[in-house]
Every structure is written in C-alpha cells, then in structure tokens.
Amino acid sequence: VAVGLTKESIVEAALDLMDEHGQEWLTMRRLADHLDVAAPTLYWHVANRAELMDAAVDLALGGGALATSDDPDWRVRMATFMRSLRARLRAHPCVTELTRSRYPASVHDMTALAVEVAAAAGLSPAGTADLARLMIWQVTGFTTMENTIRLGTAMHEPTGPSSYRVAPPDHPGARESVDEHLATLDTDALFELQTTLLISGVEQQRAQGR
Amino acid sequence: VAVGLTKESIVEAALDLMDEHGQEWLTMRRLADHLDVAAPTLYWHVANRAELMDAAVDLALGGGALATSDDPDWRVRMATFMRSLRARLRAHPCVTELTRSRYPASVHDMTALAVEVAAAAGLSPAGTADLARLMIWQVTGFTTMENTIRLGTAMHEPTGPSSYRVAPPDHPGARESVDEHLATLDTDALFELQTTLLISGVEQQRAQGR
DNA sequence: ACCTGAACACCGTTCAAGT
DNA sequence: ACCTGAACACCGTTCAAGT
C-alpha cells in the first residue's frame, strides 16, 4: 500500500531504531511494521539482514567528514581527531555493537585521515602508520567499552551524560583511598586522560628518536 | 538418558563451543545436541540463555589468577599485567563478543588487581584509580578490535598468529611511504606499542607532578 | 517494478508428563 | 530430582501470486 520505499529510507530507519533499542531488538518484521510494510517487502530492496547491518554502519560512519582542526600544534590536531571520532561513535551506539564480525570498510577508510593527522607528529613512516592505527583502535575500543556501559549494566548507574556511580567490586580492596575514586566514573575525563597519555607517550618516544 | 549433567559441564561446553564457532552460532538446541540431551533439559540447570552467557564469561575470566610479575620496576609489572589480561581475552574470543552487551562482574573485579599494579606508579589516589581503569579499558578495547579481526573480516587476511595482510582502503592516500606499512598488521607489535606509550605517558605525567 | 500472504526451517522457552 | 515431547510465539527468508 505505502509507496516510495527506498533502500536509503530502510537503512535510515534501521539505524535509528537500532540506536534507540539495540541491534538485537531490531527484527525484519519490526522494521517492516515501523515502515508500514509487510516483512518480505524489505527483501526486494535489501539482500538480507547482514547487508542491511553493513549499510547501517556505513551510513553512521560515512555521514560527512570528521571535524578537524588546523591548529599549528600537531598535539591539538591529534586530540581533535580522536574527540570527533569518539563523538561519531557515541552518536550511533549500535555501531560498536555491530562491529563484532564486521570490520566495515568505513572504519578501514578512517585510517587515511588518521594518517594525515599522525604524520604531523614527525615519526618515521612506520611509526606514523602505527600511530594512525593506534589512534583508531584506542578510540574505537574505548567507545565500545563506553557504549556497553551506556546501554545499562547492573553496576553502573548514570548520574550525568558521561558520569556514573559504580557499584563496589565483590572483593573490597585494601586501598580505601583509591576505592573512593573508583566509586564514580566519568567517561569524558577518562577519554581525555587516555588521549593526553597517548600524546605524552608519543612525545617521549620522539625525544628518544624513533 | 545421559546422566550426570551439571550446570558446570553445561557452562564449560557452552564456552568451548562459542570460542570455536562464535556466540551467535550457539543455540540452546545445538548445545543440547552436543551434550546428548533434549533442549528443555538445559532449563532445569540454567535459568535462560542470558544467564548461561554470563556464566560462560565469568568462567573464562575467573579461571585462575592472572600471571603477575614481582619485578622491582613498576613498568615491568604494569606491562606484565596488561599482557596477561590480553592473553586471557585472546584465549576466549567469545568474551569480547559477549561484552558488547554485558559488563560482567568478573571484568569489574579485575579492577582490584589493576589498582595494585597501578599504585606502584606512584600517582595520587585519584590518578591511581584512573590509571587502573585505563589499563583495563585499553586492553579490553584493544582485544575486542583484535578478536573482531581474528574472526575474519573481508580486508584482513591472516599470515601468522598475530599478523595480517590488509587490503588497501578505497581512497588511496597520497602518502605512499606510509601506505606500504599499512598493508600489513601485527597485533602483537601494536599491543606492545600501546603499552609502551601508556607507560611513557605515565612517566611524563609523573615527571610533571600529577 | 514493487508489494503481499502463506509457508519453511529455525529460535528461546514453557509445561504437562514421564522416570 | 532430573529428563522428555509437544507446543507457543517468535525469527530470517523464499516464493508464488497479486498490482
């Protein structure tokens, strides 16, 4: 009955619904219902569920260039790149859920941009390649952890957009002064720390001539 | 017919089968078949599939203490901790698959050990807590990426236990000298680099008094 | 060209029934 | 106490049939 169904609109709806409810929640029938269409109709526009998931990831990751900085300081450009990649991955929590058996081409393509940013650190070609790879892995890995917590776990109770109260571990440690700090988690702050430490590490490697 | 089925044997079998075939592959019926039992039998020992997955993760992560080092150098102990956590996560690839939607208590409990290791770096209590968290997140995040590639992606062709040939990205970059290095990937080397850079970063933070 | 209902082989899970 | 077959409400996907 409904007309004008396109592959694009299907993928957009799938991405939206997965970001809201998680990828397991989204079934072909639920997606079809949402689009006011019968389930088999989707198969005229899309080969199968796997292809649809890939298209959703590519849509989430390929939407416009990442924000970049032209600050003369390479450390600022590096931090900016990592922050904006994280922002994109946070905007679409289903992406880190889906990149299980999928390492989509769009993640792969991010490497090109990362190389440009990493090159400014003045390392050898091999060091530049390694650094570019590490930036992407660190951000992606971090955001995967972060999104797992954002989706709601038994021991993390949200207290703000990036902050949580954390349940104490089963075996209470002897270090009470540290336990106090472990009772809260701020993912923004932890991400900034990771980025700062990576940049510091690169500086030191460079000072030692690598 | 078969007798002596226990919750433990069910969880062990589930973990083994998931490590071999992936978590999606394992269905209650397949697991039951493997154990020579009818599917509903499993529900006498286990509440449901989700509880079984959690138990499998806890089994994989809780199996014996992590290898530790008593080297006087805190940097060696830190690297040892991170390597052995990675080793454990690599031994059970299904864990990083499963922790995309669950943050099991066993991951949480690793923090206690990480705090002991981090404390030796001589940071403030807050800094120690942050560092402990970062160690766990970096290793877990890294291994999640790594296992995704190990499970087989279109652009990573294995050439050794931790090395891959990587397909070139769609948009060939202008930096040919770097592209050459991006054509191969060694996850062991990349992990060592990440660990080295983290330790370097901590040293520099400490030199600046944090 | 696009959409549908009916159907197939699967799921997780329940439950009355067996020993 | 432990295990089973039959059944229920779901999946992804196919296919003949409609417009």
JSON list of C-alpha atoms in Angstrom, two decimals, chain A residues 23-24 96-105 108-109 111-112 115-116 119 125-126 128-131 133-134 136-138 140-142 144-146 148-149 151-153 155-156 166-171 174-175 177-178 181-187 190 193-194 196-198 200-205 210, chain B residues 23-24 97 99-105 108-109 111-112 115-116 119 125-126 128-134 136-138 140-142 144-149 151-153 155-156 166-171 174-175 177-178 181-187 190 193-194 196-198 200-205 210:
[
{"chain": "A", "resi": 23, "resn": "GLN", "atom": "CA", "xyz": [20.66, -4.26, 17.30]},
{"chain": "A", "resi": 24, "resn": "GLU", "atom": "CA", "xyz": [19.19, -7.44, 18.76]},
{"chain": "A", "resi": 96, "resn": "THR", "atom": "CA", "xyz": [30.12, -0.59, 18.35]},
{"chain": "A", "resi": 97, "resn": "GLU", "atom": "CA", "xyz": [27.56, -3.31, 18.91]},
{"chain": "A", "resi": 98, "resn": "LEU", "atom": "CA", "xyz": [27.65, -4.36, 15.27]},
{"chain": "A", "resi": 99, "resn": "THR", "atom": "CA", "xyz": [31.40, -4.33, 14.69]},
{"chain": "A", "resi": 100, "resn": "ARG", "atom": "CA", "xyz": [31.61, -7.85, 16.03]},
{"chain": "A", "resi": 101, "resn": "SER", "atom": "CA", "xyz": [32.01, -9.91, 12.88]},
{"chain": "A", "resi": 102, "resn": "ARG", "atom": "CA", "xyz": [32.00, -6.75, 10.78]},
{"chain": "A", "resi": 103, "resn": "TYR", "atom": "CA", "xyz": [35.01, -4.55, 10.33]},
{"chain": "A", "resi": 104, "resn": "PRO", "atom": "CA", "xyz": [33.28, -2.28, 7.91]},
{"chain": "A", "resi": 105, "resn": "ALA", "atom": "CA", "xyz": [35.07, -0.54, 5.08]},
{"chain": "A", "resi": 108, "resn": "HIS", "atom": "CA", "xyz": [39.00, 1.00, 7.45]},
{"chain": "A", "resi": 109, "resn": "ASP", "atom": "CA", "xyz": [38.77, 4.22, 5.47]},
{"chain": "A", "resi": 111, "resn": "THR", "atom": "CA", "xyz": [42.79, 5.28, 8.51]},
{"chain": "A", "resi": 112, "resn": "ALA", "atom": "CA", "xyz": [43.52, 7.65, 5.65]},
{"chain": "A", "resi": 115, "resn": "VAL", "atom": "CA", "xyz": [47.50, 9.04, 8.79]},
{"chain": "A", "resi": 116, "resn": "GLU", "atom": "CA", "xyz": [47.33, 12.71, 7.85]},
{"chain": "A", "resi": 119, "resn": "ALA", "atom": "CA", "xyz": [52.13, 12.35, 10.07]},
{"chain": "A", "resi": 125, "resn": "PRO", "atom": "CA", "xyz": [56.77, 6.27, 8.04]},
{"chain": "A", "resi": 126, "resn": "ALA", "atom": "CA", "xyz": [56.45, 3.03, 10.02]},
{"chain": "A", "resi": 128, "resn": "THR", "atom": "CA", "xyz": [53.29, 7.12, 11.53]},
{"chain": "A", "resi": 129, "resn": "ALA", "atom": "CA", "xyz": [51.37, 4.08, 10.32]},
{"chain": "A", "resi": 130, "resn": "ASP", "atom": "CA", "xyz": [51.46, 2.52, 13.77]},
{"chain": "A", "resi": 131, "resn": "LEU", "atom": "CA", "xyz": [50.31, 5.71, 15.44]},
{"chain": "A", "resi": 133, "resn": "ARG", "atom": "CA", "xyz": [46.29, 2.64, 13.64]},
{"chain": "A", "resi": 134, "resn": "LEU", "atom": "CA", "xyz": [46.61, 3.05, 17.38]},
{"chain": "A", "resi": 136, "resn": "ILE", "atom": "CA", "xyz": [41.68, 4.49, 15.68]},
{"chain": "A", "resi": 137, "resn": "TRP", "atom": "CA", "xyz": [41.91, 1.36, 17.81]},
{"chain": "A", "resi": 138, "resn": "GLN", "atom": "CA", "xyz": [42.09, 3.31, 21.04]},
{"chain": "A", "resi": 140, "resn": "THR", "atom": "CA", "xyz": [37.06, 2.60, 18.87]},
{"chain": "A", "resi": 141, "resn": "GLY", "atom": "CA", "xyz": [37.97, 0.30, 21.73]},
{"chain": "A", "resi": 142, "resn": "PHE", "atom": "CA", "xyz": [37.27, 2.96, 24.32]},
{"chain": "A", "resi": 144, "resn": "THR", "atom": "CA", "xyz": [32.95, 0.20, 22.65]},
{"chain": "A", "resi": 145, "resn": "MET", "atom": "CA", "xyz": [33.50, -0.10, 26.40]},
{"chain": "A", "resi": 146, "resn": "GLU", "atom": "CA", "xyz": [31.75, 3.18, 26.97]},
{"chain": "A", "resi": 148, "resn": "THR", "atom": "CA", "xyz": [28.41, -1.06, 26.75]},
{"chain": "A", "resi": 149, "resn": "ILE", "atom": "CA", "xyz": [28.09, 0.87, 29.97]},
{"chain": "A", "resi": 151, "resn": "LEU", "atom": "CA", "xyz": [23.41, 0.64, 27.33]},
{"chain": "A", "resi": 152, "resn": "GLY", "atom": "CA", "xyz": [22.98, -0.07, 31.01]},
{"chain": "A", "resi": 153, "resn": "THR", "atom": "CA", "xyz": [24.80, -2.56, 33.22]},
{"chain": "A", "resi": 155, "resn": "MET", "atom": "CA", "xyz": [26.86, -1.92, 38.31]},
{"chain": "A", "resi": 156, "resn": "HIS", "atom": "CA", "xyz": [26.82, 1.42, 36.52]},
{"chain": "A", "resi": 166, "resn": "VAL", "atom": "CA", "xyz": [29.83, 2.43, 40.20]},
{"chain": "A", "resi": 167, "resn": "ALA", "atom": "CA", "xyz": [28.92, -0.48, 42.43]},
{"chain": "A", "resi": 168, "resn": "PRO", "atom": "CA", "xyz": [31.82, -1.66, 44.60]},
{"chain": "A", "resi": 169, "resn": "PRO", "atom": "CA", "xyz": [33.55, -4.86, 43.47]},
{"chain": "A", "resi": 170, "resn": "ASP", "atom": "CA", "xyz": [32.89, -8.13, 45.24]},
{"chain": "A", "resi": 171, "resn": "HIS", "atom": "CA", "xyz": [36.28, -8.28, 46.91]},
{"chain": "A", "resi": 174, "resn": "ALA", "atom": "CA", "xyz": [42.61, -2.82, 50.94]},
{"chain": "A", "resi": 175, "resn": "ARG", "atom": "CA", "xyz": [43.22, 0.58, 49.40]},
{"chain": "A", "resi": 177, "resn": "SER", "atom": "CA", "xyz": [41.76, 5.90, 49.38]},
{"chain": "A", "resi": 178, "resn": "VAL", "atom": "CA", "xyz": [41.59, 4.52, 45.84]},
{"chain": "A", "resi": 181, "resn": "HIS", "atom": "CA", "xyz": [37.69, 7.28, 43.44]},
{"chain": "A", "resi": 182, "resn": "LEU", "atom": "CA", "xyz": [36.55, 4.05, 41.83]},
{"chain": "A", "resi": 183, "resn": "ALA", "atom": "CA", "xyz": [33.03, 4.63, 43.09]},
{"chain": "A", "resi": 184, "resn": "THR", "atom": "CA", "xyz": [32.42, 7.15, 40.34]},
{"chain": "A", "resi": 185, "resn": "LEU", "atom": "CA", "xyz": [33.29, 7.07, 36.66]},
{"chain": "A", "resi": 186, "resn": "ASP", "atom": "CA", "xyz": [33.44, 9.96, 34.23]},
{"chain": "A", "resi": 187, "resn": "THR", "atom": "CA", "xyz": [34.00, 8.68, 30.71]},
{"chain": "A", "resi": 190, "resn": "LEU", "atom": "CA", "xyz": [38.84, 9.10, 31.23]},
{"chain": "A", "resi": 193, "resn": "LEU", "atom": "CA", "xyz": [43.27, 11.18, 30.10]},
{"chain": "A", "resi": 194, "resn": "GLN", "atom": "CA", "xyz": [43.81, 8.43, 27.57]},
{"chain": "A", "resi": 196, "resn": "THR", "atom": "CA", "xyz": [46.73, 13.05, 26.93]},
{"chain": "A", "resi": 197, "resn": "LEU", "atom": "CA", "xyz": [48.75, 9.99, 27.86]},
{"chain": "A", "resi": 198, "resn": "LEU", "atom": "CA", "xyz": [48.98, 8.84, 24.25]},
{"chain": "A", "resi": 200, "resn": "SER", "atom": "CA", "xyz": [52.72, 12.34, 26.07]},
{"chain": "A", "resi": 201, "resn": "GLY", "atom": "CA", "xyz": [53.93, 8.90, 25.13]},
{"chain": "A", "resi": 202, "resn": "VAL", "atom": "CA", "xyz": [54.48, 9.91, 21.52]},
{"chain": "A", "resi": 203, "resn": "GLU", "atom": "CA", "xyz": [56.41, 12.98, 22.63]},
{"chain": "A", "resi": 204, "resn": "GLN", "atom": "CA", "xyz": [58.69, 10.89, 24.75]},
{"chain": "A", "resi": 205, "resn": "GLN", "atom": "CA", "xyz": [59.21, 8.32, 22.00]},
{"chain": "A", "resi": 210, "resn": "ARG", "atom": "CA", "xyz": [62.18, 6.64, 16.95]},
{"chain": "B", "resi": 23, "resn": "GLN", "atom": "CA", "xyz": [28.21, -16.78, 20.22]},
{"chain": "B", "resi": 24, "resn": "GLU", "atom": "CA", "xyz": [25.52, -16.42, 17.57]},
{"chain": "B", "resi": 97, "resn": "GLU", "atom": "CA", "xyz": [31.90, -10.74, 21.59]},
{"chain": "B", "resi": 99, "resn": "THR", "atom": "CA", "xyz": [30.79, -7.98, 26.44]},
{"chain": "B", "resi": 100, "resn": "ARG", "atom": "CA", "xyz": [29.29, -5.77, 23.78]},
{"chain": "B", "resi": 101, "resn": "SER", "atom": "CA", "xyz": [26.02, -6.07, 25.59]},
{"chain": "B", "resi": 102, "resn": "ARG", "atom": "CA", "xyz": [27.09, -7.20, 29.06]},
{"chain": "B", "resi": 103, "resn": "TYR", "atom": "CA", "xyz": [29.65, -5.85, 31.51]},
{"chain": "B", "resi": 104, "resn": "PRO", "atom": "CA", "xyz": [30.09, -8.89, 33.72]},
{"chain": "B", "resi": 105, "resn": "ALA", "atom": "CA", "xyz": [31.12, -8.72, 37.34]},
{"chain": "B", "resi": 108, "resn": "HIS", "atom": "CA", "xyz": [34.62, -5.37, 37.18]},
{"chain": "B", "resi": 109, "resn": "ASP", "atom": "CA", "xyz": [36.60, -7.42, 39.68]},
{"chain": "B", "resi": 111, "resn": "THR", "atom": "CA", "xyz": [39.94, -3.60, 38.78]},
{"chain": "B", "resi": 112, "resn": "ALA", "atom": "CA", "xyz": [41.16, -4.68, 42.21]},
{"chain": "B", "resi": 115, "resn": "VAL", "atom": "CA", "xyz": [44.78, -0.99, 41.28]},
{"chain": "B", "resi": 116, "resn": "GLU", "atom": "CA", "xyz": [47.58, -2.91, 42.96]},
{"chain": "B", "resi": 119, "resn": "ALA", "atom": "CA", "xyz": [49.59, 2.00, 42.71]},
{"chain": "B", "resi": 125, "resn": "PRO", "atom": "CA", "xyz": [44.92, 8.08, 44.72]},
{"chain": "B", "resi": 126, "resn": "ALA", "atom": "CA", "xyz": [42.75, 9.64, 42.04]},
{"chain": "B", "resi": 128, "resn": "THR", "atom": "CA", "xyz": [45.93, 5.56, 40.52]},
{"chain": "B", "resi": 129, "resn": "ALA", "atom": "CA", "xyz": [42.22, 4.85, 40.12]},
{"chain": "B", "resi": 130, "resn": "ASP", "atom": "CA", "xyz": [42.19, 6.44, 36.67]},
{"chain": "B", "resi": 131, "resn": "LEU", "atom": "CA", "xyz": [45.26, 4.54, 35.57]},
{"chain": "B", "resi": 132, "resn": "ALA", "atom": "CA", "xyz": [43.86, 1.21, 36.77]},
{"chain": "B", "resi": 133, "resn": "ARG", "atom": "CA", "xyz": [40.67, 1.84, 34.86]},
{"chain": "B", "resi": 134, "resn": "LEU", "atom": "CA", "xyz": [42.56, 2.90, 31.76]},
{"chain": "B", "resi": 136, "resn": "ILE", "atom": "CA", "xyz": [41.66, -2.45, 31.79]},
{"chain": "B", "resi": 137, "resn": "TRP", "atom": "CA", "xyz": [39.80, -0.43, 29.19]},
{"chain": "B", "resi": 138, "resn": "GLN", "atom": "CA", "xyz": [42.80, -0.25, 26.88]},
{"chain": "B", "resi": 140, "resn": "THR", "atom": "CA", "xyz": [39.82, -4.91, 26.71]},
{"chain": "B", "resi": 141, "resn": "GLY", "atom": "CA", "xyz": [39.17, -2.42, 23.94]},
{"chain": "B", "resi": 142, "resn": "PHE", "atom": "CA", "xyz": [42.26, -3.48, 22.03]},
{"chain": "B", "resi": 144, "resn": "THR", "atom": "CA", "xyz": [37.91, -6.55, 21.20]},
{"chain": "B", "resi": 145, "resn": "MET", "atom": "CA", "xyz": [39.21, -4.99, 17.99]},
{"chain": "B", "resi": 146, "resn": "GLU", "atom": "CA", "xyz": [41.77, -7.72, 17.63]},
{"chain": "B", "resi": 147, "resn": "ASN", "atom": "CA", "xyz": [39.28, -10.53, 18.05]},
{"chain": "B", "resi": 148, "resn": "THR", "atom": "CA", "xyz": [36.96, -8.95, 15.51]},
{"chain": "B", "resi": 149, "resn": "ILE", "atom": "CA", "xyz": [39.77, -9.20, 13.01]},
{"chain": "B", "resi": 151, "resn": "LEU", "atom": "CA", "xyz": [37.16, -13.89, 13.48]},
{"chain": "B", "resi": 152, "resn": "GLY", "atom": "CA", "xyz": [37.79, -12.98, 9.89]},
{"chain": "B", "resi": 153, "resn": "THR", "atom": "CA", "xyz": [36.96, -9.82, 8.00]},
{"chain": "B", "resi": 155, "resn": "MET", "atom": "CA", "xyz": [40.06, -6.96, 4.41]},
{"chain": "B", "resi": 156, "resn": "HIS", "atom": "CA", "xyz": [42.30, -8.85, 6.84]},
{"chain": "B", "resi": 166, "resn": "VAL", "atom": "CA", "xyz": [45.49, -5.71, 4.96]},
{"chain": "B", "resi": 167, "resn": "ALA", "atom": "CA", "xyz": [43.52, -4.71, 1.88]},
{"chain": "B", "resi": 168, "resn": "PRO", "atom": "CA", "xyz": [44.20, -1.16, 0.73]},
{"chain": "B", "resi": 169, "resn": "PRO", "atom": "CA", "xyz": [41.49, 1.40, 1.55]},
{"chain": "B", "resi": 170, "resn": "ASP", "atom": "CA", "xyz": [39.15, 2.61, -1.16]},
{"chain": "B", "resi": 171, "resn": "HIS", "atom": "CA", "xyz": [40.66, 6.05, -1.41]},
{"chain": "B", "resi": 174, "resn": "ALA", "atom": "CA", "xyz": [48.89, 10.36, -1.16]},
{"chain": "B", "resi": 175, "resn": "ARG", "atom": "CA", "xyz": [51.44, 9.08, 1.37]},
{"chain": "B", "resi": 177, "resn": "SER", "atom": "CA", "xyz": [55.63, 5.58, 2.15]},
{"chain": "B", "resi": 178, "resn": "VAL", "atom": "CA", "xyz": [53.04, 5.10, 4.90]},
{"chain": "B", "resi": 181, "resn": "HIS", "atom": "CA", "xyz": [53.36, -0.04, 6.23]},
{"chain": "B", "resi": 182, "resn": "LEU", "atom": "CA", "xyz": [49.57, -0.10, 6.45]},
{"chain": "B", "resi": 183, "resn": "ALA", "atom": "CA", "xyz": [49.47, -3.10, 4.13]},
{"chain": "B", "resi": 184, "resn": "THR", "atom": "CA", "xyz": [50.46, -5.38, 6.99]},
{"chain": "B", "resi": 185, "resn": "LEU", "atom": "CA", "xyz": [49.28, -5.52, 10.57]},
{"chain": "B", "resi": 186, "resn": "ASP", "atom": "CA", "xyz": [50.95, -7.20, 13.53]},
{"chain": "B", "resi": 187, "resn": "THR", "atom": "CA", "xyz": [48.68, -7.09, 16.55]},
{"chain": "B", "resi": 190, "resn": "LEU", "atom": "CA", "xyz": [50.72, -2.90, 18.02]},
{"chain": "B", "resi": 193, "resn": "LEU", "atom": "CA", "xyz": [53.46, -0.18, 21.24]},
{"chain": "B", "resi": 194, "resn": "GLN", "atom": "CA", "xyz": [50.26, 0.79, 23.00]},
{"chain": "B", "resi": 196, "resn": "THR", "atom": "CA", "xyz": [54.94, 1.25, 25.85]},
{"chain": "B", "resi": 197, "resn": "LEU", "atom": "CA", "xyz": [53.24, 4.53, 25.01]},
{"chain": "B", "resi": 198, "resn": "LEU", "atom": "CA", "xyz": [50.94, 4.29, 28.01]},
{"chain": "B", "resi": 200, "resn": "SER", "atom": "CA", "xyz": [55.82, 6.55, 28.70]},
{"chain": "B", "resi": 201, "resn": "GLY", "atom": "CA", "xyz": [52.83, 8.80, 29.12]},
{"chain": "B", "resi": 202, "resn": "VAL", "atom": "CA", "xyz": [52.53, 7.95, 32.80]},
{"chain": "B", "resi": 203, "resn": "GLU", "atom": "CA", "xyz": [56.20, 8.64, 33.33]},
{"chain": "B", "resi": 204, "resn": "GLN", "atom": "CA", "xyz": [55.89, 12.05, 31.77]},
{"chain": "B", "resi": 205, "resn": "GLN", "atom": "CA", "xyz": [52.75, 12.87, 33.77]},
{"chain": "B", "resi": 210, "resn": "ARG", "atom": "CA", "xyz": [50.24, 14.86, 38.96]}
]
